[in-house]
Every structure is written in structure tokens, then in C-alpha cells.
């Protein structure tokens, strides 16, 4: 599985195929992060082989639905518990991210694990995710942005007459250098 682009959240429901002695076996539901439904079903069978005596040839998928975030207009803090396999062994980890959606936070997780730990997407297993309040943050990087009085100043802005002009109304190149300080000359 590759983690190219935005990860999506799927709910996959599957069970063992019915037999004569057990025509209606119990179903298992799993929430899985994957880039597409095919990869989500594949991950479902990967975990079911580990937890139960069930595999794709002896089971069936009942449902595979993409879960969509209800409120994707406010920034939230997400905590993600995961385990991953490195070159030296298996490690547990807790990470915090700020994003509009849980899928965006998981995408950040995959990108950061690839960059910091050289970890492949197939060796990451997300154990649990949670939305965290500002007071519950453990990492200082996320806590600095979770304050009420946080400001994002825009230093080094270019004040030029061309910025407000229409696209094709002036020359492409100019002989005047742009002013980047806030003091007017």
C-alpha cells in the first residue's frame, strides 16, 4: 500500500463465509485508513488473518463505506496511537497533529513517519485515534498553536502597485524593486 495523497477512512464489515453447520457467522467491523477501498479491504483481511482464523478465501466482505468528517471547517487537535516496524524492531508511539479532518492528520502521520523514521506505509498500524482538547496536549509543538491569542503575522510582504492590478493590464517585468518593509519610503 502506498500513502500517496490524502488518506481516507473506511468502515469495512466482513465475516467468515456461511457453512452448513454455521449458516450465519458473526460479522466483524473495522475502521481502516487507506487511500482507496481496494487497499482498505486488503488491510481488513491482513488484520483478520492475525486476529481470527479467517482469510479472504474463506470469508466475505459485507460492506465497505467511506466515513466522512461532519465538521471539517474548524481546526482540531488529534492524538494518534500507532505501532510500526523499524529495522531494529517493533515500536509503539503516540503522536499529535492539528488538522481540519482526521484523515488529514493521518496523512500528516504517514508523511512524517516516512521522513523522520524512514518507515514504509505497510509497516504502520494505527491502534487508536482521538480528538484532544487544548489542555490535554502533551507535545509543545501543537500546544503553541492551540492558544486563544495565537497570531500569524505576515512579515516581509511585498507592497507593489502591480499586486492589486489586473493580470494583463501592466508589463510583466518592471525596473522598480518591490518594497518588503512596512515603513513607507
C-alpha positions as a Python dict, from the first residue, in 0.01 Angstrom:
ca = {
    (1, 'X'): (0, 0, 0),
    (2, 'X'): (128, 345, -85),
    (3, 'X'): (24, 657, 102),
    (4, 'X'): (27, 891, -196),
    (5, 'X'): (-207, 1184, -144),
    (6, 'X'): (-482, 1208, 116),
    (7, 'X'): (-565, 902, 321),
    (8, 'X'): (-933, 813, 358),
    (9, 'X'): (-1122, 650, 640),
    (10, 'X'): (-1324, 336, 564),
    (11, 'X'): (-1552, 115, 766),
    (12, 'X'): (-1518, -242, 645),
    (13, 'X'): (-1756, -517, 761),
    (14, 'X'): (-1676, -879, 686),
    (15, 'X'): (-1733, -1229, 813),
    (16, 'X'): (-1647, -1591, 755),
    (17, 'X'): (-1845, -1743, 468),
    (18, 'X'): (-2152, -1936, 583),
    (19, 'X'): (-2133, -2316, 605),
    (20, 'X'): (-2390, -2590, 671),
    (21, 'X'): (-2312, -2606, 1044),
    (22, 'X'): (-2289, -2224, 1079),
    (23, 'X'): (-2502, -2055, 812),
    (24, 'X'): (-2488, -1709, 976),
    (25, 'X'): (-2143, -1647, 1135),
    (26, 'X'): (-2073, -1330, 1333),
    (27, 'X'): (-1958, -1021, 1144),
    (28, 'X'): (-1656, -809, 1227),
    (29, 'X'): (-1636, -433, 1176),
    (30, 'X'): (-1310, -244, 1141),
    (31, 'X'): (-1229, 125, 1078),
    (32, 'X'): (-929, 141, 846),
    (33, 'X'): (-726, 426, 694),
    (34, 'X'): (-634, 360, 332),
    (35, 'X'): (-602, 558, 7),
    (36, 'X'): (-882, 364, -169),
    (37, 'X'): (-1145, 94, -95),
    (38, 'X'): (-935, -183, -251),
    (39, 'X'): (-648, -115, -11),
    (40, 'X'): (-896, -89, 280),
    (41, 'X'): (-1035, -437, 206),
    (42, 'X'): (-684, -574, 174),
    (43, 'X'): (-586, -430, 513),
    (44, 'X'): (-906, -573, 662),
    (45, 'X'): (-804, -925, 555),
    (46, 'X'): (-449, -863, 678),
    (47, 'X'): (-576, -788, 1031),
    (48, 'X'): (-839, -1063, 1027),
    (49, 'X'): (-569, -1320, 946),
    (50, 'X'): (-383, -1203, 1256),
    (51, 'X'): (-678, -1188, 1497),
    (52, 'X'): (-910, -1467, 1379),
    (53, 'X'): (-876, -1783, 1172),
    (54, 'X'): (-1015, -1613, 868),
    (55, 'X'): (-877, -1510, 533),
    (56, 'X'): (-1006, -1376, 203),
    (57, 'X'): (-1068, -1719, 50),
    (58, 'X'): (-1277, -1837, 349),
    (59, 'X'): (-1461, -1508, 412),
    (60, 'X'): (-1667, -1237, 251),
    (61, 'X'): (-1689, -857, 268),
    (62, 'X'): (-2038, -740, 360),
    (63, 'X'): (-1985, -365, 342),
    (64, 'X'): (-1715, -108, 271),
    (65, 'X'): (-1817, 254, 331),
    (66, 'X'): (-1607, 570, 340),
    (67, 'X'): (-1653, 766, 663),
    (68, 'X'): (-1666, 1144, 619),
    (69, 'X'): (-1597, 1404, 888),
    (70, 'X'): (-1908, 1601, 988),
    (71, 'X'): (-1742, 1928, 1083),
    (72, 'X'): (-1441, 1987, 861),
    (73, 'X'): (-1438, 2367, 900),
    (74, 'X'): (-1266, 2401, 1238),
    (75, 'X'): (-912, 2306, 1327),
    (76, 'X'): (-892, 2024, 1582),
    (77, 'X'): (-615, 1851, 1772),
    (78, 'X'): (-579, 1478, 1705),
    (79, 'X'): (-389, 1220, 1906),
    (80, 'X'): (-284, 904, 1722),
    (81, 'X'): (-155, 588, 1889),
    (82, 'X'): (34, 364, 1648),
    (83, 'X'): (282, 85, 1620),
    (84, 'X'): (539, 46, 1349),
    (85, 'X'): (812, -191, 1245),
    (86, 'X'): (1158, -42, 1207),
    (87, 'X'): (1480, -209, 1100),
    (88, 'X'): (1558, -294, 1463),
    (89, 'X'): (1217, -399, 1596),
    (90, 'X'): (854, -305, 1666),
    (91, 'X'): (782, 24, 1844),
    (92, 'X'): (474, 186, 1997),
    (93, 'X'): (429, 559, 1951),
    (94, 'X'): (193, 846, 2031),
    (95, 'X'): (172, 1149, 1801),
    (96, 'X'): (-30, 1472, 1796),
    (97, 'X'): (-140, 1668, 1491),
    (98, 'X'): (-358, 1971, 1415),
    (99, 'X'): (-581, 1948, 1110),
    (100, 'X'): (-931, 2006, 981),
    (101, 'X'): (-1003, 1635, 937),
    (102, 'X'): (-884, 1313, 1094),
    (103, 'X'): (-783, 1187, 750),
    (104, 'X'): (-561, 1494, 709),
    (105, 'X'): (-393, 1420, 1043),
    (106, 'X'): (-336, 1057, 940),
    (107, 'X'): (-187, 1176, 609),
    (108, 'X'): (49, 1400, 807),
    (109, 'X'): (138, 1098, 1021),
    (110, 'X'): (231, 882, 721),
    (111, 'X'): (439, 1163, 568),
    (112, 'X'): (617, 1240, 895),
    (113, 'X'): (691, 875, 971),
    (114, 'X'): (839, 838, 622),
    (115, 'X'): (1056, 1145, 671),
    (116, 'X'): (1170, 1105, 1032),
    (117, 'X'): (1185, 727, 1069),
    (118, 'X'): (1212, 602, 708),
    (119, 'X'): (901, 397, 781),
    (120, 'X'): (703, 241, 495),
    (121, 'X'): (322, 275, 500),
    (122, 'X'): (278, -104, 512),
    (123, 'X'): (465, -123, 844),
    (124, 'X'): (245, 135, 1024),
    (125, 'X'): (-57, 13, 1221),
    (126, 'X'): (-286, 278, 1369),
    (127, 'X'): (-417, 149, 1701),
    (128, 'X'): (-639, 436, 1812),
    (129, 'X'): (-726, 796, 1725),
    (130, 'X'): (-889, 1064, 1940),
    (131, 'X'): (-983, 1430, 1926),
    (132, 'X'): (-797, 1612, 2203),
    (133, 'X'): (-874, 1937, 2381),
    (134, 'X'): (-618, 2215, 2404),
    (135, 'X'): (-547, 2143, 2772),
    (136, 'X'): (-479, 1774, 2709),
    (137, 'X'): (-198, 1826, 2455),
    (138, 'X'): (132, 1667, 2557),
    (139, 'X'): (360, 1795, 2281),
    (140, 'X'): (479, 2157, 2286),
    (141, 'X'): (465, 2197, 1908),
    (142, 'X'): (87, 2154, 1894),
    (143, 'X'): (25, 2338, 2222),
    (144, 'X'): (179, 2661, 2093),
    (145, 'X'): (-90, 2683, 1822),
    (146, 'X'): (-380, 2581, 2048),
    (147, 'X'): (-387, 2907, 2244),
    (148, 'X'): (-668, 3160, 2216),
    (149, 'X'): (-439, 3457, 2146),
    (150, 'X'): (-229, 3296, 1873),
    (151, 'X'): (-145, 3531, 1587),
    (152, 'X'): (8, 3473, 1247),
    (153, 'X'): (181, 3795, 1138),
    (154, 'X'): (279, 3830, 775),
    (155, 'X'): (631, 3971, 772),
    (156, 'X'): (819, 4056, 455),
    (157, 'X'): (513, 4129, 245),
    (158, 'X'): (563, 4278, -99),
    (159, 'X'): (385, 4613, -139),
    (160, 'X'): (377, 4684, -507),
    (161, 'X'): (139, 4865, -737),
    (162, 'X'): (125, 4556, -956),
    (163, 'X'): (-17, 4335, -679),
    (164, 'X'): (-359, 4498, -690),
    (165, 'X'): (-366, 4539, -1067),
    (166, 'X'): (-537, 4303, -1306),
    (167, 'X'): (-339, 4023, -1465),
    (168, 'X'): (-281, 4155, -1818),
    (169, 'X'): (-302, 4530, -1753),
    (170, 'X'): (69, 4603, -1698),
    (171, 'X'): (410, 4489, -1812),
    (172, 'X'): (542, 4152, -1699),
    (173, 'X'): (877, 4294, -1585),
    (174, 'X'): (944, 4620, -1405),
    (175, 'X'): (1252, 4825, -1323),
    (176, 'X'): (1133, 4913, -972),
    (177, 'X'): (1230, 4676, -690),
    (178, 'X'): (947, 4577, -454),
    (179, 'X'): (934, 4721, -103),
    (180, 'X'): (926, 4447, 161),
    (181, 'X'): (935, 4651, 482),
    (182, 'X'): (632, 4802, 650),
    (183, 'X'): (790, 5152, 652),
    (184, 'X'): (682, 5363, 353),
    (185, 'X'): (968, 5536, 171),
}
